[in-house]
XYZ file of C-alpha atoms in Angstrom:
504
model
C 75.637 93.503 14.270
C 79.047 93.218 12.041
C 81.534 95.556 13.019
C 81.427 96.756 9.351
C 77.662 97.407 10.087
C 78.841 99.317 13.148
C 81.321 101.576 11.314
C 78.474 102.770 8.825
C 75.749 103.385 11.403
C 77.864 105.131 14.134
C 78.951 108.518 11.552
C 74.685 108.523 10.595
C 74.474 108.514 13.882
C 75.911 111.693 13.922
C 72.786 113.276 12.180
C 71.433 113.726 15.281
C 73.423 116.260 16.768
C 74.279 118.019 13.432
C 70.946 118.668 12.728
C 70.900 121.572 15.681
C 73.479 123.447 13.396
C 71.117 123.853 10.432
C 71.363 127.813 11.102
C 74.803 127.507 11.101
C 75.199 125.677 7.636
C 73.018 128.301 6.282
C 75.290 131.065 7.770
C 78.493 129.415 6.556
C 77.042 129.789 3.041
C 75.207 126.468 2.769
C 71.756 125.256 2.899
C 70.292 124.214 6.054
C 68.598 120.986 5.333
C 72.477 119.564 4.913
C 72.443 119.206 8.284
C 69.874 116.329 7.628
C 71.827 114.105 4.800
C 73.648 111.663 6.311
C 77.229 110.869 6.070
C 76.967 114.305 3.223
C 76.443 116.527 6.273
C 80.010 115.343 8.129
C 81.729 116.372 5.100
C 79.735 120.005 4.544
C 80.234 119.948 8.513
C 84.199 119.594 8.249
C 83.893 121.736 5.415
C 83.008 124.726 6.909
C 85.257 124.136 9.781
C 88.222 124.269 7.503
C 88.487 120.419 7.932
C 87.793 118.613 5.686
C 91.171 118.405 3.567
C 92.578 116.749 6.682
C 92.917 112.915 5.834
C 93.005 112.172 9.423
C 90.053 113.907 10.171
C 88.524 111.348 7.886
C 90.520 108.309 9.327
C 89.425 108.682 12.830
C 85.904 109.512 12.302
C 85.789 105.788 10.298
C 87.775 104.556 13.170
C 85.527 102.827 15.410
C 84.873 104.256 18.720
C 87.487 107.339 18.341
C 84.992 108.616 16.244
C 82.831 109.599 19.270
C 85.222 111.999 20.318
C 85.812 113.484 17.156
C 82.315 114.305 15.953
C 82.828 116.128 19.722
C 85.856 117.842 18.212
C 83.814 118.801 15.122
C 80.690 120.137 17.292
C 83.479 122.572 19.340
C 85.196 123.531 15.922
C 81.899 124.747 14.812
C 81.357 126.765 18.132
C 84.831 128.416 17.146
C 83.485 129.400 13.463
C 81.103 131.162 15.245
C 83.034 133.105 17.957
C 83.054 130.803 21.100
C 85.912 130.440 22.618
C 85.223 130.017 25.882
C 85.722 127.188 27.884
C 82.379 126.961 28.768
C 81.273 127.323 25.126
C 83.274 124.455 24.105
C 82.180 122.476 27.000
C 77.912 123.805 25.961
C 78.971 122.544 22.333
C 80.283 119.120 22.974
C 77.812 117.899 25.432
C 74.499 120.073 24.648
C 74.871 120.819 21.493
C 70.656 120.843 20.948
C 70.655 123.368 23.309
C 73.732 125.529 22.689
C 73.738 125.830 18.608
C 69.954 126.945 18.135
C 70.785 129.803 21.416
C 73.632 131.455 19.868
C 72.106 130.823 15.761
C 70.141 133.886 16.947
C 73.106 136.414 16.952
C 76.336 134.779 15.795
C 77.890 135.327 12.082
C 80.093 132.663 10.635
C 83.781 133.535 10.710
C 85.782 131.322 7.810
C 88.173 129.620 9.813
C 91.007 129.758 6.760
C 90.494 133.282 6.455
C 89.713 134.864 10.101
C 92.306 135.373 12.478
C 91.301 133.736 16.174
C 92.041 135.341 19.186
C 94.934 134.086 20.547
C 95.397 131.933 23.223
C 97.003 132.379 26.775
C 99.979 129.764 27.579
C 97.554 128.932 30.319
C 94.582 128.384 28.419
C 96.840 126.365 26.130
C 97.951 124.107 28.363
C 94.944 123.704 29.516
C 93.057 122.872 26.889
C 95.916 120.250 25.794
C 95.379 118.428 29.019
C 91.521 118.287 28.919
C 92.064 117.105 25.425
C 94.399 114.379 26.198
C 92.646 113.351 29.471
C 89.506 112.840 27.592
C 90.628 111.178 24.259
C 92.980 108.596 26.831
C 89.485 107.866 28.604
C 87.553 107.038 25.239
C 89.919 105.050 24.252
C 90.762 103.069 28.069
C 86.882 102.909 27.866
C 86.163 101.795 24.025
C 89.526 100.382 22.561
C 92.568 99.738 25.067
C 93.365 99.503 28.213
C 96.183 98.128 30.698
C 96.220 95.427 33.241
C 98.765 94.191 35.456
C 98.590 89.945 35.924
C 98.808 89.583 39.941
C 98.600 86.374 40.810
C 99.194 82.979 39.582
C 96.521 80.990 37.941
C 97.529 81.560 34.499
C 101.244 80.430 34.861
C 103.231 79.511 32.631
C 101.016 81.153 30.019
C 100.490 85.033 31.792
C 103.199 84.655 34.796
C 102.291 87.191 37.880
C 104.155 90.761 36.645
C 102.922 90.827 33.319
C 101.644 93.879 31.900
C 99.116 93.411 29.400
C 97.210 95.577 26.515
C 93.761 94.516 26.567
C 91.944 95.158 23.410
C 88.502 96.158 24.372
C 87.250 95.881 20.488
C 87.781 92.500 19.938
C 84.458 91.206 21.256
C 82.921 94.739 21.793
C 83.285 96.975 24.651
C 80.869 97.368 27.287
C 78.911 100.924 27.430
C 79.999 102.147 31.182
C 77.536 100.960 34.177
C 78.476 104.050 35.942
C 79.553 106.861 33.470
C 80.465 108.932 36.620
C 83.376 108.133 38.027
C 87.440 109.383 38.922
C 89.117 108.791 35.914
C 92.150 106.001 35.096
C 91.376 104.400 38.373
C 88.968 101.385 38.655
C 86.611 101.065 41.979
C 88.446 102.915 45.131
C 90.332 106.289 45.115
C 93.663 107.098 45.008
C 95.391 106.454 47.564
C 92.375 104.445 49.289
C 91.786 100.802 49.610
C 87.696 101.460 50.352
C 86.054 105.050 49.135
C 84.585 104.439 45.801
C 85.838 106.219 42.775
C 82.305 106.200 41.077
C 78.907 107.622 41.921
C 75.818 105.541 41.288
C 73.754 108.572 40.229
C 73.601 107.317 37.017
C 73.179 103.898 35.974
C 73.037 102.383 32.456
C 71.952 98.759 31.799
C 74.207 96.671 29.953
C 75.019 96.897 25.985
C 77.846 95.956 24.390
C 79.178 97.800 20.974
C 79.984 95.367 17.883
C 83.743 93.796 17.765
C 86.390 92.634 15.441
C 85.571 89.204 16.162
C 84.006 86.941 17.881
C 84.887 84.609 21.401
C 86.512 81.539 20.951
C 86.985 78.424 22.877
C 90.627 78.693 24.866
C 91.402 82.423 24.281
C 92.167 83.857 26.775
C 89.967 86.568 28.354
C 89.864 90.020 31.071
C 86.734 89.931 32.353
C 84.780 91.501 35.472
C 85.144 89.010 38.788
C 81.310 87.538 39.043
C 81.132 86.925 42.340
C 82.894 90.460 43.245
C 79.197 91.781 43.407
C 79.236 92.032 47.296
C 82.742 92.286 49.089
C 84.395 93.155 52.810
C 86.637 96.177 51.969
C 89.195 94.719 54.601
C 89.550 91.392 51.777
C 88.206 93.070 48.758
C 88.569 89.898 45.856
C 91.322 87.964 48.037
C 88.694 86.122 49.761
C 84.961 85.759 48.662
C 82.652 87.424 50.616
C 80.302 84.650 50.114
C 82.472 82.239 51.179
C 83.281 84.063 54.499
C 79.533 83.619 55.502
C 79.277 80.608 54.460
C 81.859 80.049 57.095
C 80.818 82.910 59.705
C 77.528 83.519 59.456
C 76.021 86.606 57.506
C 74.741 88.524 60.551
C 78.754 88.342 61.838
C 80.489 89.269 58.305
C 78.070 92.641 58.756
C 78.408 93.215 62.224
C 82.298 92.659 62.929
C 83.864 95.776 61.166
C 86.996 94.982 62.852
C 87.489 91.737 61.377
C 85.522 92.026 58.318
C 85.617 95.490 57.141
C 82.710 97.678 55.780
C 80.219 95.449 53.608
C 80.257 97.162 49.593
C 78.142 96.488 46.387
C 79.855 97.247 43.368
C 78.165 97.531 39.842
C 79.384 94.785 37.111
C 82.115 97.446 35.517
C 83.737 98.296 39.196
C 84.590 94.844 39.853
C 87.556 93.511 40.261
C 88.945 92.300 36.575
C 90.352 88.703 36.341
C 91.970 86.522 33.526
C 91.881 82.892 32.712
C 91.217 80.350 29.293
C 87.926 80.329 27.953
C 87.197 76.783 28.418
C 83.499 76.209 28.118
C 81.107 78.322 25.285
C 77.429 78.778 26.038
C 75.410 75.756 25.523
C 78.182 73.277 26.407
C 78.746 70.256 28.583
C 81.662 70.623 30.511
C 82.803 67.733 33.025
C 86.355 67.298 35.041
C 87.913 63.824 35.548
C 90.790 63.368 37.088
C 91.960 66.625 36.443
C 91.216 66.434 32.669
C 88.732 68.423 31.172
C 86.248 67.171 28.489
C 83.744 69.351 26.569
C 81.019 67.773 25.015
C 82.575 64.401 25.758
C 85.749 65.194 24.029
C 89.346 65.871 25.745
C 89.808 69.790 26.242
C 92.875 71.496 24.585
C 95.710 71.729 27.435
C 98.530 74.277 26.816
C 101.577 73.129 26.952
C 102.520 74.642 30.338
C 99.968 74.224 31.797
C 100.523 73.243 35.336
C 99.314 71.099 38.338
C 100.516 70.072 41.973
C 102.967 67.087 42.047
C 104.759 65.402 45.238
C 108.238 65.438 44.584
C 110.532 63.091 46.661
C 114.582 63.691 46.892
C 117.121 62.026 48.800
C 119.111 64.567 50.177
C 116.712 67.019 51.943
C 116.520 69.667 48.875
C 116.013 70.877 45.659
C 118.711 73.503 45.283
C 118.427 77.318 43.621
C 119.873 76.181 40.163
C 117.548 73.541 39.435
C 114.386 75.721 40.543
C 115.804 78.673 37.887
C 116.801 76.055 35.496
C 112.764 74.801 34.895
C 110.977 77.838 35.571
C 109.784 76.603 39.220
C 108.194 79.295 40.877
C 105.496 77.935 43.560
C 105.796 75.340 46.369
C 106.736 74.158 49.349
C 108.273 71.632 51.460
C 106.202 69.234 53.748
C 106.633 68.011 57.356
C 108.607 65.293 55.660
C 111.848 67.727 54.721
C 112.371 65.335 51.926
C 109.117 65.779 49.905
C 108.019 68.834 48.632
C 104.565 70.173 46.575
C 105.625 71.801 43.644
C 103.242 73.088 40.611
C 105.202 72.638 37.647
C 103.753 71.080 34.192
C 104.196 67.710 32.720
C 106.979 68.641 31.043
C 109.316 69.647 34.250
C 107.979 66.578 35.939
C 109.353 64.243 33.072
C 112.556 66.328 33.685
C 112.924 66.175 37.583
C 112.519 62.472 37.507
C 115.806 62.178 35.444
C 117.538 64.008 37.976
C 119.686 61.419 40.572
C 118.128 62.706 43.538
C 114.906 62.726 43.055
C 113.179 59.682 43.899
C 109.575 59.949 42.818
C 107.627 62.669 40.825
C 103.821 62.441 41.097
C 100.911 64.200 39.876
C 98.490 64.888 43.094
C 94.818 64.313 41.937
C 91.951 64.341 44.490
C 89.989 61.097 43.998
C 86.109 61.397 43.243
C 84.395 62.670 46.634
C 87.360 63.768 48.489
C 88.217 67.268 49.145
C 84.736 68.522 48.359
C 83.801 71.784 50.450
C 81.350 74.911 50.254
C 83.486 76.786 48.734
C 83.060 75.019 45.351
C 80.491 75.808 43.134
C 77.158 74.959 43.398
C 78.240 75.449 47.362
C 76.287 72.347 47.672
C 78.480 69.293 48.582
C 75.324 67.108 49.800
C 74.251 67.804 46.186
C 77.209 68.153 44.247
C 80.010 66.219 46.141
C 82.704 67.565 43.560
C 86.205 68.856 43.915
C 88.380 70.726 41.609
C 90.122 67.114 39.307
C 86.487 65.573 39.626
C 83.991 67.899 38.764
C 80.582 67.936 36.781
C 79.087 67.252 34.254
C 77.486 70.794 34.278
C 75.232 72.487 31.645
C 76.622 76.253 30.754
C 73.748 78.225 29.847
C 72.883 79.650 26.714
C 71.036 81.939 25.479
C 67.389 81.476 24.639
C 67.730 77.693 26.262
C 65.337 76.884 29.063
C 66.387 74.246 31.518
C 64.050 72.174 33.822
C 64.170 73.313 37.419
C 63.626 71.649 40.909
C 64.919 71.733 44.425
C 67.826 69.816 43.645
C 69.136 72.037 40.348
C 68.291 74.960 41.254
C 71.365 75.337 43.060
C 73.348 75.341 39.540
C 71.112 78.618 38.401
C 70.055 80.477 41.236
C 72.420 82.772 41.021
C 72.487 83.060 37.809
C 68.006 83.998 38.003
C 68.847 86.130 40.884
C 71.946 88.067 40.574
C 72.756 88.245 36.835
C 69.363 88.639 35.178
C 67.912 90.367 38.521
C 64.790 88.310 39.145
C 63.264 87.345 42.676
C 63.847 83.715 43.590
C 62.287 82.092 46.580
C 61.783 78.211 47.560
C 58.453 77.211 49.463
C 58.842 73.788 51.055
C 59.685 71.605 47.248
C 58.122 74.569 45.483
C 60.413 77.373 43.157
C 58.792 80.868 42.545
C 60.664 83.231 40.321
C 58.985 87.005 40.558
C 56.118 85.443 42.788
C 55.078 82.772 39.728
C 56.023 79.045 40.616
C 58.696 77.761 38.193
C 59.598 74.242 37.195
C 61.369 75.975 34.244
C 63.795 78.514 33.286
C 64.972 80.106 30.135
C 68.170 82.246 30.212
C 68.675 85.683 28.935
C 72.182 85.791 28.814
C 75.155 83.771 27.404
C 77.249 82.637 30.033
C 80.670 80.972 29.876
C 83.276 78.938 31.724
C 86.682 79.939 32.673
C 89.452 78.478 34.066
C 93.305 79.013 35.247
C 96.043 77.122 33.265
C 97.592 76.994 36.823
C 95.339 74.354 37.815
C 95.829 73.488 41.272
C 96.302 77.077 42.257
C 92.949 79.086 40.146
C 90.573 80.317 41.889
C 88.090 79.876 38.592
C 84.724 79.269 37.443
C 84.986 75.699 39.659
C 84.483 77.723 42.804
C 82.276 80.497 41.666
C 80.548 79.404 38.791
C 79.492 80.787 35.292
C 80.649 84.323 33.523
C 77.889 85.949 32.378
C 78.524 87.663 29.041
C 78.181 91.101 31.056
C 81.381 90.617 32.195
C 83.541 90.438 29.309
C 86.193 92.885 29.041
C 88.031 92.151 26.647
C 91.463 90.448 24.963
C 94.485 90.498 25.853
C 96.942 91.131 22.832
C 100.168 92.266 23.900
C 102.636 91.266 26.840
C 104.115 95.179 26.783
C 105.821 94.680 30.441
C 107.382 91.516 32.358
C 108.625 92.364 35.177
C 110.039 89.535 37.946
C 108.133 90.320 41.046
C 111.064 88.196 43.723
C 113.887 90.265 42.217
C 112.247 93.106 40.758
C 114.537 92.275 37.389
C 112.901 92.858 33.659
C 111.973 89.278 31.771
C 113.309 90.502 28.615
C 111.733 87.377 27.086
C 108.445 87.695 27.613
C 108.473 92.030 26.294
C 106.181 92.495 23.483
C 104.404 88.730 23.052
C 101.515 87.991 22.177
C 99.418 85.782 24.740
C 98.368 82.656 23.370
């Protein structure tokens, strides 16, 4: 659905709860069935609230999303032409207004809001009313439209550097309608001033839809979106380190049983997850394979941005790279080896082809694991008898779409299983050579969800989709738009440079 479309259904839409004030229309002087007509009935609506000469009453109910909240306003407004005033009242009209309007149609007589003089308000009951009106218009639009996030770690340097403060714009690809409308608000999955109580309530669950956006996902944007395999994690280590990778290591029975070294075991829902940010590298339906630390996408070379960076081995003569020449290029993560002469540095092409000018440094080389080597658990499919990949030599790999049905067996089923099982919530289990999804045996499987493939321009140091797979479409957030904030994390200084960009 076009966002166009979206904008025209949403104020019809708002038919629904209008129709409940048919009494009222007739009492404010006009007829009843208005209430029915729609698009006519906002504008009788804001009519007899005194309204509706008010361009940016107009403007914001076009206005995507805001418009929620202000057919709210209106249904509150109308409460008012009526005599209710109460804080309870307004709270009755807003959120049951099928209830509350036909109650008080019984008794009530319209009072012309340009022409009746309202009771006034304490300073109080002003100031309180100001904050519940600001607290709930800044959650519709952190929810629907906007929000803030804070870059804090590495994988996306040079591109999104660790201290950036971004605006992510939520209506670029559609927001997400809330998993868990119940929750603290302007804080994500824990409490304030707690690392483990939840700041949601699972009373109420809603399954996943997403609202119509501006535009559509492309290949290499980058994206906010909610940490996949943050499903399951041990409060002590939260996102920092995988919970399945620490029972892959451990054992299951210990990571649940050793509270002192693991923490307290926690489920969270796809919107409470922890929110990451990398490039958009592979689109549903893709090929994707890694060699030698390039990345090619249907057989063809993937776009690399400029900065992007890897490890390299850097060899001096005298025993250091001094202060002025790690400023000078931007160098902001390494170390020096055993050897006090060579050092591991993550730095892009283009500082490598300018440290080898330099007359102390000896050598300058890209590190690249070699086909076979490094491979481990951790990486995704957590198979290495299978899938003996690392993160330069990785692949090929299908990334599901949509509608497409792959062939399964007991040797790619590793690729989707947690894709059948944990994204689109069906029952997997494996009898001897033998795959049954929900009790049936499978040799097939046809997905229900787009799914994509990220990865950090900070390539050596990105924890990404090569260690924990595909992003279902579930967990997009959103785009960011706006660097509004740099700030230098080692000396707490403002990058002035980097205020008010947009990230490309």
């Amino acid at each position: 659905m076009s966002l166009i479309l979206f904008i025209l259904i949403v104020p019809a839409l708002f038919t629904i709860p209008i129709a409940f004030c048919w009494k009222q229309f007739e009492k404010a002087g006009q007829k009843g069935w208005y209430s029915l007509i729609p698009y006519y009935n906002i504008f009788v609506m804001l009519k007899i609230i005194g309204k509706h000469k008010k361009f940016w009453w107009w403007f914001f109910i076009v206005f995507p999303y805001i418009n929620i909240f202000m057919l709210l306003l209106m249904l509150v407004e109308m409460g008012k032409c009526f005599g209710r005033f109460k804080i309870w009242e307004e709270g009755m009209a807003a959120i049951l207004p099928f209830i509350f309007f036909p109650i008080i149609a019984k008794d009530d007589k319209y009072q012309d809001p340009s022409t009746t003089t309202r009771p006034k308000k304490s300073t109080a009951r002003e100031w309180f009313d100001a904050i519940i009106f600001a607290v709930v218009a800044a959650l519709i639009i952190r929810t629907y439209v906007f929000e803030a996030f804070t870059i804090p770690t590495s994988s996306m340097e040079k591109s999104l550097c660790v201290g950036d403060y971004l605006i992510v714009s939520k209506i670029h690809y559609g927001p997400k309608r809330p998993n868990t409308p119940l929750s603290f608000p302007f804080v994500h999955n824990t409490l304030p001033g707690s690392k483990t109580a939840k700041s949601y309530v699972e009373w109420i669950k809603l399954p996943y839809h997403r609202y119509p956006g501006v535009s559509t996902m492309k290949r290499y944007d980058p994206i906010v979106f909610n940490y996949p395999a943050g499903d399951t994690v041990c409060d002590i280590f939260q996102s920092s380190i995988s919970y399945y990778d620490l029972v892959r290591e451990y054992g299951r029975q210990t990571v649940w049983n050793d509270h002192q070294n693991f923490g307290k075991v926690i489920a969270h829902p796809v919107d409470k997850r922890e929110n990451y940010v990398k490039r958009l590298i592979g689109m549903p339906g893709d090929s994707l394979k890694i060699v030698n630390g390039v990345v090619f996408i249907n057989g063809e070379k993937a776009f690399e941005p400029e900065n992007m960076q890897f490890n390299y081995t850097v060899v001096t003569t005298n025993g250091g790279i001094n202060k002025q020449t790690l400023d000078k290029y931007n160098i902001t993560e390494g170390y020096r080896t055993a050897d006090p002469n060579t050092f591991i540095l993550n730095i892009s092409a283009k500082v490598a082809d300018e440290l080898i000018k330099l007359p102390y440094i000896t050598s300058v080389m890209r590190n690249i694991e070699a086909p076979g080597e490094g491979t481990s658990t951790s990486l995704f499919p957590n198979r290495p008898d299978l899938y003996p990949w690392n993160v330069d030599n990785f692949g090929p790999i299908y990334i599901p779409k949509k509608g497409e049905t792959v062939k399964l067996d007991i040797n790619t089923l590793p690729l989707y299983e947690r894709i059948i099982h944990a994204y689109e919530l069906h029952d997997v289990k494996v009898i001897g050579n033998k795959i049954f999804i929900d009790e049936q045996m499978a040799d097939s499987y046809t997905f229900e969800m787009d799914y994509y493939w990220m990865m950090g321009d900070n390539r050596h140091n990105s924890a990404d989709s090569r260690f924990w797979g595909y992003v279902p479409e579930n967990h997009i957030v959103g785009k960011p738009i706006l660097i509004w904030l740099s700030r230098d994390k080692e000396n707490g200084g403002i990058r002035w440079k980097r205020m008010f960009k947009i990230p490309k």
